[in-house]
mmCIF file of C-alpha atoms in Angstrom:
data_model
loop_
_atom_site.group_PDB
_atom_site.id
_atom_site.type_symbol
_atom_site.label_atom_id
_atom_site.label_comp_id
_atom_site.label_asym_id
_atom_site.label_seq_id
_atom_site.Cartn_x
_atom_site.Cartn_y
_atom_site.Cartn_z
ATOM 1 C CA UNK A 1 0.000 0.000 0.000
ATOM 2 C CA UNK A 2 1.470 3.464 -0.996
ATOM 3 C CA UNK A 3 1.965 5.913 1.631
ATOM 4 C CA UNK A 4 -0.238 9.024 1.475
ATOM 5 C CA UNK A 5 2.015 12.493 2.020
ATOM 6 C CA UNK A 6 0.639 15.835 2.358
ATOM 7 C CA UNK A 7 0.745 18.289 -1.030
ATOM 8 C CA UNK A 8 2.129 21.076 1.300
ATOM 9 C CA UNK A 9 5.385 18.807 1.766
ATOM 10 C CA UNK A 10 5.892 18.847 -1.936
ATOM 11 C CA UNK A 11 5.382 22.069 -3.043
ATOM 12 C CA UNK A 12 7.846 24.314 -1.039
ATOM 13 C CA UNK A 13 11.877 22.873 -0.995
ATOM 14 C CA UNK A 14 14.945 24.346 1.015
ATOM 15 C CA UNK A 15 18.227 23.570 1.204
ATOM 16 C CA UNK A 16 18.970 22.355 4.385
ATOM 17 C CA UNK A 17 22.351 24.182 4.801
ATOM 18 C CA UNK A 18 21.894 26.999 3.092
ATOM 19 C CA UNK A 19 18.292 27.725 4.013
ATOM 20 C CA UNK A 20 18.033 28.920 0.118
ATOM 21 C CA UNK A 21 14.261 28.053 -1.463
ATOM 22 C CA UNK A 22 14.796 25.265 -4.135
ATOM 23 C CA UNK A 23 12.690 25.526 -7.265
ATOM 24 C CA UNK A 24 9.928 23.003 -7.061
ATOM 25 C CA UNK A 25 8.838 21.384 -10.329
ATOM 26 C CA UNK A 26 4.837 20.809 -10.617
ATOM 27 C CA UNK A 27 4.915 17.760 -13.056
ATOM 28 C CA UNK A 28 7.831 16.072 -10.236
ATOM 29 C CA UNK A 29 5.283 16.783 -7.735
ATOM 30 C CA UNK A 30 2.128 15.303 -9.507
ATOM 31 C CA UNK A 31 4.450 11.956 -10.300
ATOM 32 C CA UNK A 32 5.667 11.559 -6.732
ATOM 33 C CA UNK A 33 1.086 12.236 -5.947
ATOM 34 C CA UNK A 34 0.289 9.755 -9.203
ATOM 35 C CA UNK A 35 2.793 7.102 -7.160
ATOM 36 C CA UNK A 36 1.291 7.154 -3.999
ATOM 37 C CA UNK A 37 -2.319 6.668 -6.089
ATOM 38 C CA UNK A 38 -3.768 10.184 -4.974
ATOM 39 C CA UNK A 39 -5.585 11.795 -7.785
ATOM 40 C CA UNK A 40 -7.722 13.999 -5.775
ATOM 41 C CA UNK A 41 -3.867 15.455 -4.348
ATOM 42 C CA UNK A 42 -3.091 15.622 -8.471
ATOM 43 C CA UNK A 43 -6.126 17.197 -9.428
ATOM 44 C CA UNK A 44 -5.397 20.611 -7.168
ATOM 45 C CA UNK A 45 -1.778 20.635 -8.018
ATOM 46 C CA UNK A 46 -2.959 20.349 -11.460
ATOM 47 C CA UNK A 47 -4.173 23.970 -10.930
ATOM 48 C CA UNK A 48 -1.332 25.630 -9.247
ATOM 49 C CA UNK A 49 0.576 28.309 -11.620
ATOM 50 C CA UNK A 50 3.679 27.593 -12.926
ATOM 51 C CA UNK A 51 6.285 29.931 -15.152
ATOM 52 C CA UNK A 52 7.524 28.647 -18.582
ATOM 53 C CA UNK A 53 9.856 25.681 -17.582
ATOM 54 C CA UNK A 54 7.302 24.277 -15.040
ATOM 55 C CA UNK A 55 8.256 25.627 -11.876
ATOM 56 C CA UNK A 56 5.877 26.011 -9.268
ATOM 57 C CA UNK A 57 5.143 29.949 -8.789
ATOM 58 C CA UNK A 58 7.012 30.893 -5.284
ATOM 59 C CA UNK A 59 4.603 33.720 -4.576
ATOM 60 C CA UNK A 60 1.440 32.023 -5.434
ATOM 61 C CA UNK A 61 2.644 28.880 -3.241
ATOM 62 C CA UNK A 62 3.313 31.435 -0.184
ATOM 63 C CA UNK A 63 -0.031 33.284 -0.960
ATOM 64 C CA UNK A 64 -1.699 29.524 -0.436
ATOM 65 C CA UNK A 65 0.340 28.360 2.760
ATOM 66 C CA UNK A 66 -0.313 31.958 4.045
ATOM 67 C CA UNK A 67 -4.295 30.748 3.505
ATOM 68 C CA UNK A 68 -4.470 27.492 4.428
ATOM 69 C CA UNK A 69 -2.412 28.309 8.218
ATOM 70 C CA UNK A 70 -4.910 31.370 8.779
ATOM 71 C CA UNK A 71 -7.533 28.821 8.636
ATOM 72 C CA UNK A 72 -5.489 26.226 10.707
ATOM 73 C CA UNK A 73 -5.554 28.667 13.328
ATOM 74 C CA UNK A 74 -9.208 27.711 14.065
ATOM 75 C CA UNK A 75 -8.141 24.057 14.571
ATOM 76 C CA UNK A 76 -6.143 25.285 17.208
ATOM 77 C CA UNK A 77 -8.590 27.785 18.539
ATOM 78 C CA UNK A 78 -11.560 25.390 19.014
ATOM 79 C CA UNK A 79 -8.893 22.147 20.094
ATOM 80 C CA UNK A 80 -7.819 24.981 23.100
ATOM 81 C CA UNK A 81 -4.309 23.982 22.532
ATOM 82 C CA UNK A 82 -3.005 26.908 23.791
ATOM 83 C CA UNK A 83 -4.381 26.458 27.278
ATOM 84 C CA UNK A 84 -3.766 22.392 27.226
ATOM 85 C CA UNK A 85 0.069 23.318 26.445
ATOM 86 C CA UNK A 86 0.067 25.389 29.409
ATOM 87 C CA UNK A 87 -1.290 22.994 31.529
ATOM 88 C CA UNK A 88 2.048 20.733 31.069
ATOM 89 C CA UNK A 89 4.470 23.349 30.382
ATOM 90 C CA UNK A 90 3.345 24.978 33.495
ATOM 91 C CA UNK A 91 4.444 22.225 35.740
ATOM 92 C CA UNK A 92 7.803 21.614 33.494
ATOM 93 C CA UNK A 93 8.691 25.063 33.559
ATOM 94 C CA UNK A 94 7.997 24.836 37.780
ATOM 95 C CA UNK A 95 10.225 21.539 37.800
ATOM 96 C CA UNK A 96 12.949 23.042 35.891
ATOM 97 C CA UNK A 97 13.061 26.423 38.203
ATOM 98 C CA UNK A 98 13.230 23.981 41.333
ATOM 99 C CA UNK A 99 15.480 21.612 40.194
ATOM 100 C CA UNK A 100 17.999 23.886 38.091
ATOM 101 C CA UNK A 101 18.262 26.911 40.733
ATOM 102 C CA UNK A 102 18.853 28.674 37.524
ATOM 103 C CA UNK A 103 17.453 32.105 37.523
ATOM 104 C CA UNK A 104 15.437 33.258 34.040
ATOM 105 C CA UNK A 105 15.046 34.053 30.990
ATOM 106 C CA UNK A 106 13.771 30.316 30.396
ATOM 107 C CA UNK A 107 13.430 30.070 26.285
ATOM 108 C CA UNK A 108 10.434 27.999 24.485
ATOM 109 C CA UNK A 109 10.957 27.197 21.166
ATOM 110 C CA UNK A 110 8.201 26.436 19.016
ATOM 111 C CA UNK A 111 9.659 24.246 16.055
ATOM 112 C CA UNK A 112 7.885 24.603 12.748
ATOM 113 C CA UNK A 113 5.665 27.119 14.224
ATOM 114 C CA UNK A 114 3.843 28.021 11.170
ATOM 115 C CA UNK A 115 1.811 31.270 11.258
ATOM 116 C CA UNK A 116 3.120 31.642 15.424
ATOM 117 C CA UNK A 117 -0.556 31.050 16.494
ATOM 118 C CA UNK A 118 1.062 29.295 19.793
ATOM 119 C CA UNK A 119 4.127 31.635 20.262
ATOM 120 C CA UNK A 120 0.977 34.659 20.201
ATOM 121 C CA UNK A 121 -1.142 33.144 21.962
ATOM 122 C CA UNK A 122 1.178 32.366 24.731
ATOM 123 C CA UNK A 123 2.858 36.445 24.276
ATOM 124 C CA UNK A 124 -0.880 37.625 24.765
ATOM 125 C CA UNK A 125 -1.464 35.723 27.819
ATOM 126 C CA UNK A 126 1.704 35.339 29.333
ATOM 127 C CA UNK A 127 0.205 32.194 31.140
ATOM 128 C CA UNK A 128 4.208 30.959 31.405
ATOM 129 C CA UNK A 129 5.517 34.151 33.295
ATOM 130 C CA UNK A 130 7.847 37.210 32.392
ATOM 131 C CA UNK A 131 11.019 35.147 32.792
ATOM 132 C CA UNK A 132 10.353 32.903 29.548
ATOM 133 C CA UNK A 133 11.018 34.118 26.341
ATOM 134 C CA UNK A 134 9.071 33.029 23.310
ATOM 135 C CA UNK A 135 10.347 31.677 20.117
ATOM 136 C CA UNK A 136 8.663 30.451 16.992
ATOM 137 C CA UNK A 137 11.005 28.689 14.051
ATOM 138 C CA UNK A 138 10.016 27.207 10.699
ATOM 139 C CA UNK A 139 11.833 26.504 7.526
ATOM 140 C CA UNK A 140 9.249 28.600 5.263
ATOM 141 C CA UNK A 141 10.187 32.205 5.068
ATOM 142 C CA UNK A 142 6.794 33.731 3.953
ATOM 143 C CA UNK A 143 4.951 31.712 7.078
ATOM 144 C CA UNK A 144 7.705 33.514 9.660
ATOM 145 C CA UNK A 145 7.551 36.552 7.476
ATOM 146 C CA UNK A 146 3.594 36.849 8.181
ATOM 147 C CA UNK A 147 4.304 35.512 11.956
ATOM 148 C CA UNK A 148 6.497 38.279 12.411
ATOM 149 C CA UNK A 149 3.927 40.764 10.735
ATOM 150 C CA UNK A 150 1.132 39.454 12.840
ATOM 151 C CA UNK A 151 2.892 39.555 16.087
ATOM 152 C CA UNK A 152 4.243 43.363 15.521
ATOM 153 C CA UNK A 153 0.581 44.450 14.569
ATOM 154 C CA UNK A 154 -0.530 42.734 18.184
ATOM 155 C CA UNK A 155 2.041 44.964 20.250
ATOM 156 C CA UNK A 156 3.487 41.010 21.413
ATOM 157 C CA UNK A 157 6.807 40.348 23.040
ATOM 158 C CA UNK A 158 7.767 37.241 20.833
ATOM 159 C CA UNK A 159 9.708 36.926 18.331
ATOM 160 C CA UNK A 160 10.157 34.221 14.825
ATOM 161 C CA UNK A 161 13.099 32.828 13.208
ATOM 162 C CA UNK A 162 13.219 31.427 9.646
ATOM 163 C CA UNK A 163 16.008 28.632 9.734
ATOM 164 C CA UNK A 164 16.647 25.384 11.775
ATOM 165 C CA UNK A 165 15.086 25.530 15.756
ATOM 166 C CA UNK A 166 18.109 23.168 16.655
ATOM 167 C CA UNK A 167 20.954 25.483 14.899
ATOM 168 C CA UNK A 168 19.957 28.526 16.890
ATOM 169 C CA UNK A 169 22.344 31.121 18.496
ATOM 170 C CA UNK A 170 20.848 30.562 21.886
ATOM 171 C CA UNK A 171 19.840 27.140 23.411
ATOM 172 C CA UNK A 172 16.313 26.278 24.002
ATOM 173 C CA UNK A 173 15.142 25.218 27.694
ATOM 174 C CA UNK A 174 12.069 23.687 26.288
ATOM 175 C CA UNK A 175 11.194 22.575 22.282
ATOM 176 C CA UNK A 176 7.685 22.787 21.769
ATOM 177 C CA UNK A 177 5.393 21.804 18.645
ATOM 178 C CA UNK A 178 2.024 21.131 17.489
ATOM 179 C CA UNK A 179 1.065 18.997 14.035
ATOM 180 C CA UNK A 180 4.753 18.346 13.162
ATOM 181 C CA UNK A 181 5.674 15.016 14.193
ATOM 182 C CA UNK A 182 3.460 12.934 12.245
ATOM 183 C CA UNK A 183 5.901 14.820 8.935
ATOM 184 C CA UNK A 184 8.323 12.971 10.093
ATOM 185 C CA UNK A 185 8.422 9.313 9.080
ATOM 186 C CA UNK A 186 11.085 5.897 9.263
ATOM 187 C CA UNK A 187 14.732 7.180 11.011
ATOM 188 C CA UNK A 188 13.755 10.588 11.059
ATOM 189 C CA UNK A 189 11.151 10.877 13.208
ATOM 190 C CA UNK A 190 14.429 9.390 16.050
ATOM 191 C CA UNK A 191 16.644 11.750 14.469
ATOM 192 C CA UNK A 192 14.213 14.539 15.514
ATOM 193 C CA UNK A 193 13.990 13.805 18.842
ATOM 194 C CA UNK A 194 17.828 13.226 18.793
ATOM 195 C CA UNK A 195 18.581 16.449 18.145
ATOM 196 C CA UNK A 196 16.939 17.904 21.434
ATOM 197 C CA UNK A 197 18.557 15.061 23.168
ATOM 198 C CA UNK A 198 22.183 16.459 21.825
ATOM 199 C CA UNK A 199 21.049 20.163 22.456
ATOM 200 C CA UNK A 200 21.467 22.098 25.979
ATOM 201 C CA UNK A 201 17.106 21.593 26.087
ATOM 202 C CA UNK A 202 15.879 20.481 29.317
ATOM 203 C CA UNK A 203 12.141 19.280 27.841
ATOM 204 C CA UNK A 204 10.088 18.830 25.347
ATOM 205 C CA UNK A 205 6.329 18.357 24.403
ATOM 206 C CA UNK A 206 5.323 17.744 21.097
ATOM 207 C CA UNK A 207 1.362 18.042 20.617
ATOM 208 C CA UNK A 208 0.430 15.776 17.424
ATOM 209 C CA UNK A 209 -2.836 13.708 16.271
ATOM 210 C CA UNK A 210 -3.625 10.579 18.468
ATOM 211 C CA UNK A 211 -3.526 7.781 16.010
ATOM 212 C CA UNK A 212 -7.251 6.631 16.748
ATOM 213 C CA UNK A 213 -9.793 4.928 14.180
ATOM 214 C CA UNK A 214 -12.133 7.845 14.645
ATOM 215 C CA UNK A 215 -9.345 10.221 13.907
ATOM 216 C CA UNK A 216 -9.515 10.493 10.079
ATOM 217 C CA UNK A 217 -12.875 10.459 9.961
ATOM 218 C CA UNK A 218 -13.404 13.779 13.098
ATOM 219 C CA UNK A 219 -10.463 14.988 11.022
ATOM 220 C CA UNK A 220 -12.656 15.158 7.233
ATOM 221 C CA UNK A 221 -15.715 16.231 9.185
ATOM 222 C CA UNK A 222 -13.467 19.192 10.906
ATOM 223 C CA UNK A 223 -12.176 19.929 7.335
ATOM 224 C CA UNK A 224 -14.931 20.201 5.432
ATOM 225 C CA UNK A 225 -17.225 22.246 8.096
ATOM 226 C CA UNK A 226 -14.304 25.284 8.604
ATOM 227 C CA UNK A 227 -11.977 24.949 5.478
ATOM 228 C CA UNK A 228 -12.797 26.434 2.487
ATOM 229 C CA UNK A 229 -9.072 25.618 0.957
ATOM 230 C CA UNK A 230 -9.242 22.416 -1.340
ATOM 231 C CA UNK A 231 -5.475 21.820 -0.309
ATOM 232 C CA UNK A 232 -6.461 22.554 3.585
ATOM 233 C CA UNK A 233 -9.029 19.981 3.670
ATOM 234 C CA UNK A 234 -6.710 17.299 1.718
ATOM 235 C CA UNK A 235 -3.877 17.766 4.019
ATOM 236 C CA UNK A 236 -5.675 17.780 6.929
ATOM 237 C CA UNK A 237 -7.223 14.204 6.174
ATOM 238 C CA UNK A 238 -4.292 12.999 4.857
ATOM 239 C CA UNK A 239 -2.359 14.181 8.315
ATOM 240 C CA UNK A 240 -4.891 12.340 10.434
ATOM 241 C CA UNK A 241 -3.807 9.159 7.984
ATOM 242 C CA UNK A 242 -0.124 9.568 8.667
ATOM 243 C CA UNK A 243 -0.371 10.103 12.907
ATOM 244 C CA UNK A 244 2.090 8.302 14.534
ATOM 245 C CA UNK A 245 0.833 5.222 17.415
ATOM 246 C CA UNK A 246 1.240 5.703 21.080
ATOM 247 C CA UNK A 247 4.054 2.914 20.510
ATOM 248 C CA UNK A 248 6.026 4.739 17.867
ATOM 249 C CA UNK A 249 6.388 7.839 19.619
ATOM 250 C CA UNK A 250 7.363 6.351 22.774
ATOM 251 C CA UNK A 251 9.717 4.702 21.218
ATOM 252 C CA UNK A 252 11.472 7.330 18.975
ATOM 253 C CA UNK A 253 11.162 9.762 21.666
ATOM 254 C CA UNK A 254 13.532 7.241 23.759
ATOM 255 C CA UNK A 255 16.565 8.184 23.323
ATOM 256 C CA UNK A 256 20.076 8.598 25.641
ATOM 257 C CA UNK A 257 19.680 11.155 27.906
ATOM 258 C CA UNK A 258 15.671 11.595 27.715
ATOM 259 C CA UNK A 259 12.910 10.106 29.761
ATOM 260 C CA UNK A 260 10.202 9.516 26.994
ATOM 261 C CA UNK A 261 6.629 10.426 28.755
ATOM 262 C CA UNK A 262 3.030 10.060 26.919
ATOM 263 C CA UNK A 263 0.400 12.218 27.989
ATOM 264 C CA UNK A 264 -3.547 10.850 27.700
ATOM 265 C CA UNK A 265 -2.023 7.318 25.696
ATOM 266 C CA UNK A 266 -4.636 5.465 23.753
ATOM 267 C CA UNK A 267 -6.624 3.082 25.733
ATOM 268 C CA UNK A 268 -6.590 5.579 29.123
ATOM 269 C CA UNK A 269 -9.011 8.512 26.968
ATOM 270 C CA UNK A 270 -12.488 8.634 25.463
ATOM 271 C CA UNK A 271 -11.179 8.269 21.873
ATOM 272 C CA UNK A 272 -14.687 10.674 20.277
ATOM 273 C CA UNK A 273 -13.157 13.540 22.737
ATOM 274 C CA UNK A 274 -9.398 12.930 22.083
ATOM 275 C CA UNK A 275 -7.915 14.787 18.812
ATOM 276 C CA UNK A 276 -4.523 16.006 19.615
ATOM 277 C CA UNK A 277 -2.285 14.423 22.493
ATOM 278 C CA UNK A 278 1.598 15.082 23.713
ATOM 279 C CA UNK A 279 5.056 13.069 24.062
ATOM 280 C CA UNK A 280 7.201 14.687 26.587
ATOM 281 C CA UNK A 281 10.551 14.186 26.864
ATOM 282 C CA UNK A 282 12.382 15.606 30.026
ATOM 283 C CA UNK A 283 15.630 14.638 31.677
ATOM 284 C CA UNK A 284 15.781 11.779 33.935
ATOM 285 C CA UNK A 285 16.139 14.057 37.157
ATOM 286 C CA UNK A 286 12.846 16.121 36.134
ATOM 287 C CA UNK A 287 10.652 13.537 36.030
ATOM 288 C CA UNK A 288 9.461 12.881 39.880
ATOM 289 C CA UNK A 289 9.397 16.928 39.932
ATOM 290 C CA UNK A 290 7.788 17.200 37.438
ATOM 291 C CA UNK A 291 5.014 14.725 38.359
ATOM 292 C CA UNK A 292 4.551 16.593 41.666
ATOM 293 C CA UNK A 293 3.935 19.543 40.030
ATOM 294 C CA UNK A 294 1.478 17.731 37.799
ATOM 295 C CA UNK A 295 -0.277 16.695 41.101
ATOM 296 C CA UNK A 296 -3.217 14.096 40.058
ATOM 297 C CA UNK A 297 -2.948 14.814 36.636
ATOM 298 C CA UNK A 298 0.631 12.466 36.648
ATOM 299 C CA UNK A 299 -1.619 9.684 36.616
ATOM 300 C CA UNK A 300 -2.376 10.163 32.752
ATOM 301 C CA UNK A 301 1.521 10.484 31.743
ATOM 302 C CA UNK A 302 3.381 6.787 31.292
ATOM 303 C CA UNK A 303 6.544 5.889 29.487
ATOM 304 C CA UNK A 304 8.211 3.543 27.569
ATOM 305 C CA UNK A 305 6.775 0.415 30.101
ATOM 306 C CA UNK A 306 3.530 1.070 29.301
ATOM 307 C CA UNK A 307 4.443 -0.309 25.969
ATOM 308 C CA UNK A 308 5.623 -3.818 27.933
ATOM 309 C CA UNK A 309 1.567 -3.377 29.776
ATOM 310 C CA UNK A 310 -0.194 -3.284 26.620
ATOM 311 C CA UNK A 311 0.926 -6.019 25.274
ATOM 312 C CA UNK A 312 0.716 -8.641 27.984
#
């Protein structure tokens, strides 16, 4: 069975050193859609400009990214992840303060942060105190370009980065995401969490779609009630599709010098209320303060044994 992949993975490229925007070829694009068998994904390619060689137009791509975010940002509105990110990062924040003894600024990093809906949201509210600074990275340089323009028209104290998170000047204390992990796929998805393991990061707590059966099918009904984008509601099925299981997060996110955590793992929720759901990664010495701070709510956070549990 081919594997599905999401149209805005093909139509944007960057060199990964360089950060320079590759040209992006529509008929290599529809071939690589034809391949995996989907001709819906072909059909609104089809339609995308291109100049006289067959290159995808860079601003009409950005114009449609630009779109289809602004209209993510109501996933992420009505899913409240802003205040269910807090509600961990909170507690880690309060672990790493008590177990560190290291005074502020604290730095969150918000890897591919898209549009900076998060990194906003969290400048408008300041729900994580004065003493953390807020940081939103992604490759594309017209979705940090509008991030940036959104964020100085808000008055905000944040600010966005187009490059690598893990190659920045300053270290993170936390890496943060939401709807990025299930791009990953095979060795990758360990390389990503790798790379926080290597950096100077304390934590991390990636928010992605719980692989459940009802998931693709709460994802097309989302899609098709609040996106008007043909490429929005494609990708957001197809993303629902590609979500990673409880088991292979827990056990890419396990890597030396990380304790791997699950928040809400399959089996423990009411799968018709559960969309989105974290990994957390912390080092070994912030775990037990880190469940303190959690109080009660540690109960619904297990690691890589639960695995050994499930399958007894």
């Amino acid at each position: 069975m081919h594997q599905l992949v999401e149209i805005s993975d093909l139509i944007t490229a960057v060199d990964p050193r360089s950060g320079q925007r590759l040209p992006v070829r529509r008929a290599e694009v529809i071939q690589q859609l034809r391949e995996s068998g989907d001709e819906r994904a072909v059909r609104i390619v089809s339609g995308l400009p291109v100049d006289q060689v067959g290159v995808l137009d860079p601003h009409a791509v950005d114009r449609l990214l630009i779109s289809v975010h602004t209209e993510l940002q109501r996933l992420s509105e009505e899913l409240r992840i802003g205040e269910r990110l807090v509600h961990l990062l909170g507690p880690l924040f309060t672990a790493i303060r008590s177990t560190t003894g290291q005074p502020g600024p604290y730095r969150l990093v918000d890897v591919g942060c898209g549009l900076g809906y998060l990194v906003r949201w969290l400048a408008t509210t300041q729900a994580l105190g004065t003493d953390v600074e807020l940081v939103g990275v992604d490759l594309d340089a017209a979705l940090v370009g509008e991030a940036d323009r959104l964020a100085h028209a808000e008055g905000l104290n944040c600010r966005f980065v187009n490059g690598n998170a893990f190659d920045l000047p300053e270290a993170a204390t936390i890496y943060v995401s939401t709807g990025v992990l299930h791009h990953f796929r095979g060795p990758a998805l360990a390389e990503f969490f790798q790379a926080q393991a290597a950096s100077p990061a304390y934590a991390f707590c990636h928010f992605d779609i719980a692989a459940t059966r009802l998931a693709p099918i709460g994802a097309w009904i989302f899609h098709r009630a609040r996106m008007r984008n043909p490429l929005g509601r494609h990708d957001g099925v197809v993303s629902a599709l590609r979500a990673h299981s409880d088991e292979t997060l827990l056990r890419a996110a396990a890597v030396p010098g990380i304790r791997a955590l699950l928040y809400e793992p399959r089996g423990a929720v009411n799968p018709f209320c559960t969309t989105l759901r974290p990994i957390i990664g912390v080092r070994p010495q912030l775990e037990a303060p880190l469940r303190r701070a959690l109080g009660r709510d540690a109960r619904r956070m297990v690691g890589p044994e639960h695995l050994a549990e499930t399958t007894r």
